[in-house]
Tab-separated table of C-alpha atoms in Angstrom:
chain	number	residue	atom	x	y	z
A	1040	MET	CA	52.926	86.681	58.852
A	1041	GLN	CA	53.864	85.770	55.295
A	1042	ALA	CA	56.737	83.313	54.931
A	1043	PRO	CA	60.094	85.131	55.016
A	1044	LYS	CA	62.029	85.491	51.786
A	1045	ILE	CA	65.637	84.337	51.780
A	1046	ILE	CA	68.468	85.214	49.420
A	1047	LEU	CA	70.795	82.213	49.061
A	1048	LEU	CA	74.379	82.911	48.011
A	1049	GLN	CA	75.838	80.089	45.926
A	1050	ALA	CA	79.371	79.470	44.642
A	1051	ARG	CA	78.997	76.502	42.330
A	1052	ASN	CA	79.810	75.891	38.672
A	1053	ALA	CA	76.905	76.038	36.244
A	1054	ASN	CA	76.620	72.279	35.752
A	1055	ASP	CA	76.732	71.428	39.470
A	1056	PRO	CA	73.590	69.425	40.401
A	1057	VAL	CA	73.851	70.721	43.964
A	1058	ILE	CA	72.597	74.159	42.803
A	1059	PRO	CA	68.875	73.257	42.729
A	1060	GLU	CA	69.291	70.674	45.488
A	1061	GLU	CA	70.757	73.239	47.877
A	1062	ARG	CA	67.865	75.616	47.269
A	1063	ARG	CA	65.364	72.860	48.032
A	1064	ILE	CA	67.231	71.812	51.175
A	1065	ILE	CA	67.486	75.366	52.504
A	1066	ALA	CA	63.766	75.907	51.905
A	1067	ARG	CA	62.951	72.685	53.757
A	1068	SER	CA	65.211	73.560	56.672
A	1069	ALA	CA	63.856	77.104	56.937
A	1070	GLY	CA	60.264	75.905	56.657
A	1071	VAL	CA	59.405	78.164	53.721
A	1072	PRO	CA	58.136	77.470	50.196
A	1073	GLU	CA	60.958	76.877	47.724
A	1074	ALA	CA	59.862	79.974	45.784
A	1075	HIS	CA	60.797	82.048	48.835
A	1076	VAL	CA	64.463	81.012	48.532
A	1077	VAL	CA	66.082	83.029	45.738
A	1078	PRO	CA	69.578	81.922	44.623
A	1079	PHE	CA	72.299	84.449	43.846
A	1080	ASP	CA	75.289	83.249	41.803
A	1081	LEU	CA	78.536	84.509	43.346
A	1082	LEU	CA	80.521	83.375	40.304
A	1083	HIS	CA	79.269	86.412	38.426
A	1084	ASN	CA	79.152	89.158	41.044
A	1085	ALA	CA	78.413	90.080	44.637
A	1086	PRO	CA	74.940	91.319	45.532
A	1087	THR	CA	74.521	94.903	46.593
A	1088	LEU	CA	73.619	95.696	50.170
A	1089	ALA	CA	70.379	97.312	49.004
A	1090	HIS	CA	69.364	94.208	47.057
A	1091	ALA	CA	70.145	91.819	49.906
A	1092	ARG	CA	68.130	93.885	52.350
A	1093	THR	CA	64.999	93.503	50.215
A	1094	PHE	CA	64.987	89.925	51.577
A	1095	ASP	CA	64.170	89.003	55.158
A	1096	ALA	CA	67.343	86.950	55.648
A	1097	LEU	CA	70.489	85.812	53.882
A	1098	MET	CA	71.834	82.282	53.906
A	1099	VAL	CA	75.048	80.825	52.523
A	1100	GLY	CA	75.871	77.157	52.091
A	1101	GLY	CA	78.843	75.215	50.786
A	1102	SER	CA	80.824	75.474	47.582
A	1103	GLY	CA	81.870	72.988	44.978
A	1104	GLU	CA	85.408	73.897	43.938
A	1105	TYR	CA	86.027	77.241	45.621
A	1106	PHE	CA	88.122	77.936	48.706
A	1107	VAL	CA	88.226	81.009	50.897
A	1108	SER	CA	91.876	80.201	51.669
A	1109	HIS	CA	92.729	80.321	47.963
A	1110	GLY	CA	90.602	83.374	47.198
A	1111	ASN	CA	89.671	81.705	43.903
A	1112	LEU	CA	86.080	82.938	43.847
A	1113	PRO	CA	85.560	85.560	41.125
A	1114	GLU	CA	84.933	89.007	42.632
A	1115	PHE	CA	86.247	87.578	45.924
A	1116	GLU	CA	87.073	90.926	47.519
A	1117	LYS	CA	83.694	92.380	46.526
A	1118	VAL	CA	81.930	89.423	48.145
A	1119	LEU	CA	83.908	89.942	51.356
A	1120	ALA	CA	83.138	93.667	51.398
A	1121	PHE	CA	79.446	92.995	50.814
A	1122	LEU	CA	79.272	90.482	53.681
A	1123	LYS	CA	81.040	92.858	56.059
A	1124	ASP	CA	78.557	95.609	55.216
A	1125	LEU	CA	75.606	93.254	55.650
A	1126	VAL	CA	76.902	92.015	59.013
A	1127	ASP	CA	77.474	95.607	60.126
A	1128	SER	CA	73.869	96.397	59.220
A	1129	GLY	CA	72.598	93.644	61.532
A	1130	HIS	CA	70.602	91.871	58.844
A	1131	PRO	CA	69.623	88.260	59.745
A	1132	ILE	CA	72.179	85.745	58.446
A	1133	PHE	CA	72.716	82.016	58.769
A	1134	ALA	CA	75.803	80.721	56.996
A	1135	SER	CA	77.263	77.228	56.897
A	1136	CYS	CA	80.593	75.755	55.719
A	1137	PHE	CA	81.863	77.992	52.878
A	1138	GLY	CA	79.567	80.711	54.230
A	1139	PHE	CA	81.125	80.391	57.678
A	1140	GLN	CA	84.585	80.758	56.173
A	1141	LEU	CA	83.552	83.773	54.089
A	1142	ILE	CA	82.135	85.601	57.101
A	1143	VAL	CA	85.166	84.840	59.264
A	1144	ARG	CA	87.468	86.185	56.551
A	1145	ALA	CA	85.233	89.167	55.711
A	1146	LEU	CA	85.310	90.343	59.332
A	1147	GLY	CA	89.087	90.054	59.639
A	1148	GLY	CA	89.584	86.485	60.850
A	1149	GLU	CA	91.915	83.917	59.348
A	1150	ILE	CA	91.080	80.915	57.161
A	1151	LYS	CA	93.757	78.395	56.216
A	1152	TYR	CA	93.848	75.453	53.836
A	1153	ARG	CA	94.480	72.417	56.032
A	1154	PRO	CA	93.728	69.152	54.213
A	1155	ASP	CA	95.578	67.362	57.020
A	1156	LEU	CA	92.738	68.461	59.347
A	1157	MET	CA	89.987	67.746	56.830
A	1158	GLU	CA	86.656	66.657	58.313
A	1159	LEU	CA	84.430	64.569	56.035
A	1160	GLY	CA	81.372	62.816	57.378
A	1161	THR	CA	79.690	63.061	60.766
A	1162	TYR	CA	81.591	64.211	63.849
A	1163	THR	CA	80.805	64.990	67.475
A	1164	LEU	CA	81.095	68.685	68.315
A	1165	HIS	CA	81.339	70.277	71.743
A	1166	GLN	CA	79.782	73.542	72.841
A	1167	THR	CA	81.834	76.227	74.532
A	1168	ASP	CA	80.563	77.938	77.666
A	1169	ALA	CA	79.281	80.717	75.404
A	1170	GLY	CA	77.520	78.154	73.225
A	1171	ARG	CA	75.689	76.689	76.194
A	1172	GLN	CA	74.401	80.184	77.009
A	1173	ASP	CA	73.577	81.213	73.432
A	1174	GLU	CA	69.869	81.562	72.668
A	1175	LEU	CA	70.182	79.313	69.607
A	1176	PHE	CA	72.830	76.763	70.558
A	1177	SER	CA	71.567	76.312	74.123
A	1178	ARG	CA	68.643	74.406	72.586
A	1179	LEU	CA	71.087	71.644	71.575
A	1180	PRO	CA	72.909	69.142	73.804
A	1181	ALA	CA	76.342	70.245	75.022
A	1182	ASP	CA	77.819	67.559	72.730
A	1183	PHE	CA	76.088	66.895	69.426
A	1184	ASP	CA	76.759	65.286	66.055
A	1185	ALA	CA	77.029	67.318	62.864
A	1186	HIS	CA	77.736	66.799	59.158
A	1187	LEU	CA	80.973	68.234	57.805
A	1188	GLY	CA	82.877	68.443	54.547
A	1189	HIS	CA	85.782	70.901	54.465
A	1190	LYS	CA	89.509	71.402	53.966
A	1191	ASP	CA	89.556	75.104	54.914
A	1192	LEU	CA	89.179	75.971	58.584
A	1193	ALA	CA	89.247	79.033	60.798
A	1194	THR	CA	92.469	79.467	62.735
A	1195	ARG	CA	91.649	82.909	64.152
A	1196	LEU	CA	88.255	84.498	64.696
A	1197	PRO	CA	87.454	88.140	63.954
A	1198	ASP	CA	87.299	90.593	66.814
A	1199	GLY	CA	83.872	90.446	68.424
A	1200	ALA	CA	82.891	87.019	67.102
A	1201	VAL	CA	82.002	84.539	69.841
A	1202	SER	CA	83.011	80.877	69.500
A	1203	LEU	CA	80.091	78.548	70.195
A	1204	ALA	CA	81.444	75.079	69.373
A	1205	TYR	CA	84.594	73.148	68.472
A	1206	SER	CA	85.739	69.672	67.464
A	1207	GLU	CA	88.890	67.649	68.058
A	1208	LEU	CA	90.321	68.836	64.734
A	1209	ALA	CA	88.892	72.349	64.402
A	1210	PRO	CA	88.980	74.930	67.208
A	1211	TYR	CA	86.077	76.912	65.735
A	1212	GLN	CA	82.931	75.181	64.485
A	1213	ALA	CA	80.334	77.903	65.073
A	1214	ILE	CA	80.209	81.625	65.811
A	1215	ARG	CA	77.702	84.260	66.827
A	1216	LEU	CA	77.902	87.987	66.300
A	1217	PRO	CA	76.618	89.236	69.667
A	1218	GLY	CA	73.569	91.448	69.616
A	1219	LYS	CA	72.796	90.553	66.018
A	1220	PRO	CA	70.681	87.744	64.487
A	1221	ILE	CA	73.787	86.324	62.817
A	1222	TRP	CA	75.158	82.812	63.236
A	1223	ALA	CA	77.608	80.796	61.144
A	1224	THR	CA	78.647	77.152	61.349
A	1225	GLN	CA	81.576	75.256	59.842
A	1226	PHE	CA	79.244	72.266	59.639
A	1227	HIS	CA	76.081	71.689	57.570
A	1228	PRO	CA	72.959	71.694	59.788
A	1229	GLU	CA	70.727	71.798	56.716
A	1230	VAL	CA	71.576	68.390	55.235
A	1231	THR	CA	70.674	64.821	56.110
A	1232	ARG	CA	73.185	61.990	56.307
A	1233	ASP	CA	72.291	60.810	52.790
A	1234	GLU	CA	72.462	64.323	51.332
A	1235	ASN	CA	75.893	64.953	52.810
A	1236	LEU	CA	77.132	61.564	51.597
A	1237	GLY	CA	75.721	62.299	48.148
A	1238	ARG	CA	77.726	65.515	47.944
A	1239	PHE	CA	80.889	63.704	48.994
A	1240	LYS	CA	80.364	61.184	46.201
A	1241	ARG	CA	79.715	63.955	43.646
A	1242	TYR	CA	83.013	65.623	44.508
A	1243	ILE	CA	84.926	62.390	45.048
A	1244	ASN	CA	87.232	63.195	42.125
A	1245	ILE	CA	88.436	66.241	44.075
A	1246	TYR	CA	88.921	64.319	47.318
A	1247	SER	CA	90.673	61.457	45.513
A	1248	GLN	CA	93.525	63.826	44.662
A	1249	THR	CA	94.632	63.726	48.302
A	1250	MET	CA	93.069	60.477	49.607
A	1251	SER	CA	93.843	56.811	48.886
A	1252	PRO	CA	91.044	54.379	47.859
A	1253	GLU	CA	91.142	52.916	51.374
A	1254	GLU	CA	90.806	56.369	52.935
A	1255	LEU	CA	87.867	57.139	50.662
A	1256	GLU	CA	86.095	53.934	51.698
A	1257	ASN	CA	86.765	54.584	55.388
A	1258	THR	CA	85.376	58.087	55.000
A	1259	ILE	CA	82.121	56.781	53.535
A	1260	GLN	CA	81.623	54.727	56.705
A	1261	ARG	CA	81.865	57.917	58.764
A	1262	PHE	CA	78.554	59.335	57.516
A	1263	THR	CA	75.850	58.788	60.167
A	1264	PRO	CA	72.657	60.643	61.189
A	1265	ALA	CA	72.969	63.936	63.096
A	1266	PRO	CA	69.429	64.871	64.182
A	1267	GLU	CA	70.398	67.389	66.871
A	1268	SER	CA	72.239	69.818	64.603
A	1269	ARG	CA	69.406	69.766	62.074
A	1270	ARG	CA	67.303	71.666	64.611
A	1271	LEU	CA	69.471	74.775	64.269
A	1272	ILE	CA	67.931	76.397	61.194
A	1273	PRO	CA	64.289	75.830	62.264
A	1274	ASN	CA	65.200	77.308	65.653
A	1275	PHE	CA	66.975	80.226	63.946
A	1276	MET	CA	63.784	80.942	62.026
A	1277	GLU	CA	61.743	80.807	65.230
A	1278	ILE	CA	64.100	83.176	67.080
A	1279	VAL	CA	64.235	85.694	64.236
A	1280	PHE	CA	60.730	85.401	62.735
A	1281	GLY	CA	58.626	83.773	65.446
A	1282	LYS	CA	57.862	80.484	63.657
A	1283	LYS	CA	59.699	77.348	62.600
A	1284	THR	CA	57.650	76.672	59.502
A	1285	TRP	CA	55.240	78.287	57.064
A	1286	LEU	CA	54.516	75.101	55.157
């Protein structure tokens, strides 16, 4: 089988260095050549359902300065409508962080801006009973470390979405749409410790608006390796396409 082709939705300003980095990281995690990951800029429009379905899967990562709670993404409602239609079609999807929040909101769940519950760095997550029985998450330990960086969080899931994991601060860290090859995580299984820390430092001017210098330094110390969660995307590819890598 030829390596699957992935459309990658991105919500980042034009000068954001994470744009090419995210594409490279997604390709590495999915085990496909970088040319098989095709970015789509959400700042200009939402893709059509027909266009997205010309790819084998859709993935969504984080965002630089855009919040689902604020609805400050251009064409926000069109993006939500597109994602709902794609989920309804059963097309393979893996979404993390901003992507998780978009899918929760698109399907009728609730996302709130909660900087007081912000998670930055590496945290231990806990699987729910459903997570321990899920074909993807059951391959991980019941408790595992993951990389996070968010101020938005889900406070209510959409009807039909199954909660797979939680943390001390966030009740919903991962969901599955039963019967469909669709998973979404509040955390970033695609990045390494250094990559997640690098993003924090790039956006430190944003975080510094609500954090003291001491809090910023303490946060930097919270970034540690999280090897278990990094197995999720390769395992997603194996479940959906039969292989973990085409490299």
